[in-house]
Amino acid sequence: MTVFIDDNLEQQPDGRVVCRHCGHVLGDAAQPLREALVRETTPATAGPSVRENASRFTDRPVIFRQTFCPTCLTQLQAEIVPGDEPSSRHRSLAVRA
Protein backbone atom coordinates (compact mmCIF):
# COMPACT_ATOMS: atom_id res chain seq x y z
CA MET A 1 0.00 0.00 0.00
CA THR A 2 1.35 3.45 -0.94
CA VAL A 3 1.32 5.94 1.94
CA PHE A 4 1.14 9.67 1.16
CA ILE A 5 3.45 11.37 3.67
CA ASP A 6 2.76 14.93 2.48
CA ASP A 7 2.30 16.85 -0.77
CA ASN A 8 5.87 16.01 -1.82
CA LEU A 9 6.65 12.57 -0.43
CA GLU A 10 5.15 9.09 -0.46
CA GLN A 11 6.23 5.72 0.85
CA GLN A 12 6.01 2.86 -1.65
CA PRO A 13 4.78 -0.64 -0.67
CA ASP A 14 8.41 -1.86 -0.60
CA GLY A 15 9.30 0.83 2.01
CA ARG A 16 11.11 3.26 -0.28
CA VAL A 17 10.34 6.97 0.19
CA VAL A 18 10.04 8.78 -3.14
CA CYS A 19 9.39 12.30 -4.42
CA ARG A 20 5.76 12.56 -5.56
CA HIS A 21 6.77 14.94 -8.37
CA CYS A 22 9.51 12.99 -10.13
CA GLY A 23 9.65 9.56 -8.44
CA HIS A 24 13.27 9.91 -7.23
CA VAL A 25 14.05 7.55 -4.33
CA LEU A 26 15.02 9.68 -1.33
CA GLY A 27 15.35 7.02 1.36
CA ASP A 28 13.39 4.52 3.41
CA ALA A 29 11.27 4.48 6.57
CA ALA A 30 14.35 4.69 8.82
CA GLN A 31 15.93 7.61 6.91
CA PRO A 32 13.29 9.14 4.63
CA LEU A 33 15.44 12.02 3.35
CA ARG A 34 18.82 10.27 3.24
CA GLU A 35 19.43 11.12 -0.45
CA ALA A 36 18.04 14.68 -0.35
CA LEU A 37 20.16 17.74 -1.09
CA VAL A 38 20.74 20.14 1.81
CA ARG A 39 21.46 23.85 1.43
CA GLU A 40 22.56 25.94 4.42
CA THR A 41 22.60 29.75 4.21
CA THR A 42 22.03 32.77 6.43
CA PRO A 43 18.54 33.17 7.92
CA ALA A 44 18.05 36.43 5.96
CA THR A 45 17.77 34.37 2.74
CA ALA A 46 14.53 32.88 4.09
CA GLY A 47 12.68 36.02 3.04
CA PRO A 48 11.88 39.59 4.03
CA SER A 49 10.09 38.59 7.23
CA VAL A 50 13.38 37.34 8.76
CA ARG A 51 15.12 40.60 9.61
CA GLU A 52 16.56 40.36 13.10
CA ASN A 53 20.16 39.31 13.65
CA ALA A 54 20.19 36.00 15.57
CA SER A 55 23.22 37.11 17.61
CA ARG A 56 20.82 39.27 19.67
CA PHE A 57 19.21 36.08 21.00
CA THR A 58 21.91 33.41 21.01
CA ASP A 59 25.69 33.09 21.02
CA ARG A 60 25.50 30.18 18.57
CA PRO A 61 25.56 30.64 14.79
CA VAL A 62 22.10 30.21 13.26
CA ILE A 63 21.43 28.94 9.72
CA PHE A 64 18.57 28.58 7.27
CA ARG A 65 18.54 24.91 6.22
CA GLN A 66 16.57 23.74 3.18
CA THR A 67 16.15 20.17 1.94
CA PHE A 68 15.46 19.45 -1.73
CA CYS A 69 14.79 16.53 -4.05
CA PRO A 70 18.06 16.11 -6.01
CA THR A 71 16.26 15.42 -9.30
CA CYS A 72 13.45 18.02 -9.56
CA LEU A 73 14.64 20.42 -6.79
CA THR A 74 11.27 20.45 -5.01
CA GLN A 75 11.77 21.87 -1.53
CA LEU A 76 10.93 19.16 0.99
CA GLN A 77 11.49 21.06 4.23
CA ALA A 78 12.99 24.26 5.61
CA GLU A 79 14.07 25.33 9.09
CA ILE A 80 15.97 28.08 10.86
CA VAL A 81 18.14 26.35 13.46
CA PRO A 82 21.45 26.51 15.34
CA GLY A 83 24.10 25.55 12.79
CA ASP A 84 25.82 23.04 15.06
CA GLU A 85 22.70 20.90 15.49
CA PRO A 86 21.29 18.26 13.17
CA SER A 87 17.87 18.77 11.66
CA SER A 88 15.19 19.14 14.31
CA ARG A 89 12.50 18.05 11.87
CA HIS A 90 12.28 14.28 11.96
CA ARG A 91 9.78 12.08 10.24
CA SER A 92 8.89 8.75 11.78
CA LEU A 93 7.42 6.35 9.28
CA ALA A 94 7.41 3.30 11.52
CA VAL A 95 3.99 1.70 11.91
CA ARG A 96 3.20 0.08 15.21
CA ALA A 97 0.70 -2.75 15.33
mmCIF file of C-alpha atoms in Angstrom:
data_model
loop_
_atom_site.group_PDB
_atom_site.id
_atom_site.type_symbol
_atom_site.label_atom_id
_atom_site.label_comp_id
_atom_site.label_asym_id
_atom_site.label_seq_id
_atom_site.Cartn_x
_atom_site.Cartn_y
_atom_site.Cartn_z
ATOM 1 C CA MET A 1 0.000 0.000 0.000
ATOM 2 C CA THR A 2 1.348 3.447 -0.944
ATOM 3 C CA VAL A 3 1.316 5.943 1.936
ATOM 4 C CA PHE A 4 1.136 9.675 1.161
ATOM 5 C CA ILE A 5 3.448 11.372 3.668
ATOM 6 C CA ASP A 6 2.759 14.925 2.479
ATOM 7 C CA ASP A 7 2.298 16.848 -0.772
ATOM 8 C CA ASN A 8 5.868 16.013 -1.820
ATOM 9 C CA LEU A 9 6.649 12.566 -0.425
ATOM 10 C CA GLU A 10 5.152 9.090 -0.457
ATOM 11 C CA GLN A 11 6.227 5.715 0.846
ATOM 12 C CA GLN A 12 6.007 2.860 -1.653
ATOM 13 C CA PRO A 13 4.778 -0.644 -0.672
ATOM 14 C CA ASP A 14 8.413 -1.859 -0.597
ATOM 15 C CA GLY A 15 9.302 0.829 2.014
ATOM 16 C CA ARG A 16 11.115 3.264 -0.280
ATOM 17 C CA VAL A 17 10.338 6.965 0.192
ATOM 18 C CA VAL A 18 10.036 8.784 -3.143
ATOM 19 C CA CYS A 19 9.395 12.297 -4.415
ATOM 20 C CA ARG A 20 5.757 12.559 -5.560
ATOM 21 C CA HIS A 21 6.771 14.940 -8.370
ATOM 22 C CA CYS A 22 9.512 12.988 -10.133
ATOM 23 C CA GLY A 23 9.654 9.557 -8.439
ATOM 24 C CA HIS A 24 13.267 9.909 -7.232
ATOM 25 C CA VAL A 25 14.050 7.554 -4.334
ATOM 26 C CA LEU A 26 15.020 9.679 -1.327
ATOM 27 C CA GLY A 27 15.354 7.021 1.364
ATOM 28 C CA ASP A 28 13.391 4.520 3.406
ATOM 29 C CA ALA A 29 11.274 4.476 6.572
ATOM 30 C CA ALA A 30 14.345 4.690 8.824
ATOM 31 C CA GLN A 31 15.929 7.608 6.906
ATOM 32 C CA PRO A 32 13.288 9.136 4.627
ATOM 33 C CA LEU A 33 15.438 12.024 3.350
ATOM 34 C CA ARG A 34 18.820 10.270 3.243
ATOM 35 C CA GLU A 35 19.426 11.121 -0.454
ATOM 36 C CA ALA A 36 18.036 14.682 -0.346
ATOM 37 C CA LEU A 37 20.162 17.739 -1.091
ATOM 38 C CA VAL A 38 20.739 20.136 1.806
ATOM 39 C CA ARG A 39 21.458 23.851 1.432
ATOM 40 C CA GLU A 40 22.556 25.941 4.416
ATOM 41 C CA THR A 41 22.602 29.746 4.210
ATOM 42 C CA THR A 42 22.035 32.766 6.428
ATOM 43 C CA PRO A 43 18.539 33.171 7.916
ATOM 44 C CA ALA A 44 18.049 36.426 5.960
ATOM 45 C CA THR A 45 17.774 34.369 2.743
ATOM 46 C CA ALA A 46 14.525 32.882 4.086
ATOM 47 C CA GLY A 47 12.684 36.022 3.042
ATOM 48 C CA PRO A 48 11.884 39.587 4.033
ATOM 49 C CA SER A 49 10.093 38.591 7.233
ATOM 50 C CA VAL A 50 13.378 37.336 8.762
ATOM 51 C CA ARG A 51 15.115 40.601 9.606
ATOM 52 C CA GLU A 52 16.559 40.364 13.097
ATOM 53 C CA ASN A 53 20.156 39.307 13.645
ATOM 54 C CA ALA A 54 20.194 35.998 15.567
ATOM 55 C CA SER A 55 23.217 37.114 17.613
ATOM 56 C CA ARG A 56 20.822 39.268 19.672
ATOM 57 C CA PHE A 57 19.209 36.081 20.999
ATOM 58 C CA THR A 58 21.911 33.412 21.006
ATOM 59 C CA ASP A 59 25.689 33.086 21.019
ATOM 60 C CA ARG A 60 25.503 30.175 18.565
ATOM 61 C CA PRO A 61 25.558 30.636 14.790
ATOM 62 C CA VAL A 62 22.101 30.214 13.260
ATOM 63 C CA ILE A 63 21.432 28.938 9.723
ATOM 64 C CA PHE A 64 18.571 28.576 7.270
ATOM 65 C CA ARG A 65 18.537 24.909 6.221
ATOM 66 C CA GLN A 66 16.570 23.744 3.176
ATOM 67 C CA THR A 67 16.146 20.173 1.943
ATOM 68 C CA PHE A 68 15.459 19.447 -1.735
ATOM 69 C CA CYS A 69 14.787 16.525 -4.046
ATOM 70 C CA PRO A 70 18.061 16.114 -6.011
ATOM 71 C CA THR A 71 16.262 15.421 -9.296
ATOM 72 C CA CYS A 72 13.452 18.016 -9.556
ATOM 73 C CA LEU A 73 14.636 20.415 -6.792
ATOM 74 C CA THR A 74 11.269 20.446 -5.008
ATOM 75 C CA GLN A 75 11.773 21.874 -1.529
ATOM 76 C CA LEU A 76 10.932 19.164 0.994
ATOM 77 C CA GLN A 77 11.486 21.058 4.233
ATOM 78 C CA ALA A 78 12.987 24.261 5.606
ATOM 79 C CA GLU A 79 14.066 25.328 9.089
ATOM 80 C CA ILE A 80 15.969 28.081 10.860
ATOM 81 C CA VAL A 81 18.141 26.346 13.463
ATOM 82 C CA PRO A 82 21.451 26.510 15.335
ATOM 83 C CA GLY A 83 24.103 25.547 12.786
ATOM 84 C CA ASP A 84 25.824 23.041 15.057
ATOM 85 C CA GLU A 85 22.699 20.895 15.494
ATOM 86 C CA PRO A 86 21.289 18.259 13.165
ATOM 87 C CA SER A 87 17.869 18.773 11.657
ATOM 88 C CA SER A 88 15.192 19.137 14.315
ATOM 89 C CA ARG A 89 12.501 18.048 11.867
ATOM 90 C CA HIS A 90 12.277 14.282 11.959
ATOM 91 C CA ARG A 91 9.776 12.078 10.236
ATOM 92 C CA SER A 92 8.889 8.752 11.780
ATOM 93 C CA LEU A 93 7.419 6.345 9.279
ATOM 94 C CA ALA A 94 7.414 3.304 11.524
ATOM 95 C CA VAL A 95 3.987 1.701 11.907
ATOM 96 C CA ARG A 96 3.203 0.082 15.213
ATOM 97 C CA ALA A 97 0.702 -2.747 15.334
#
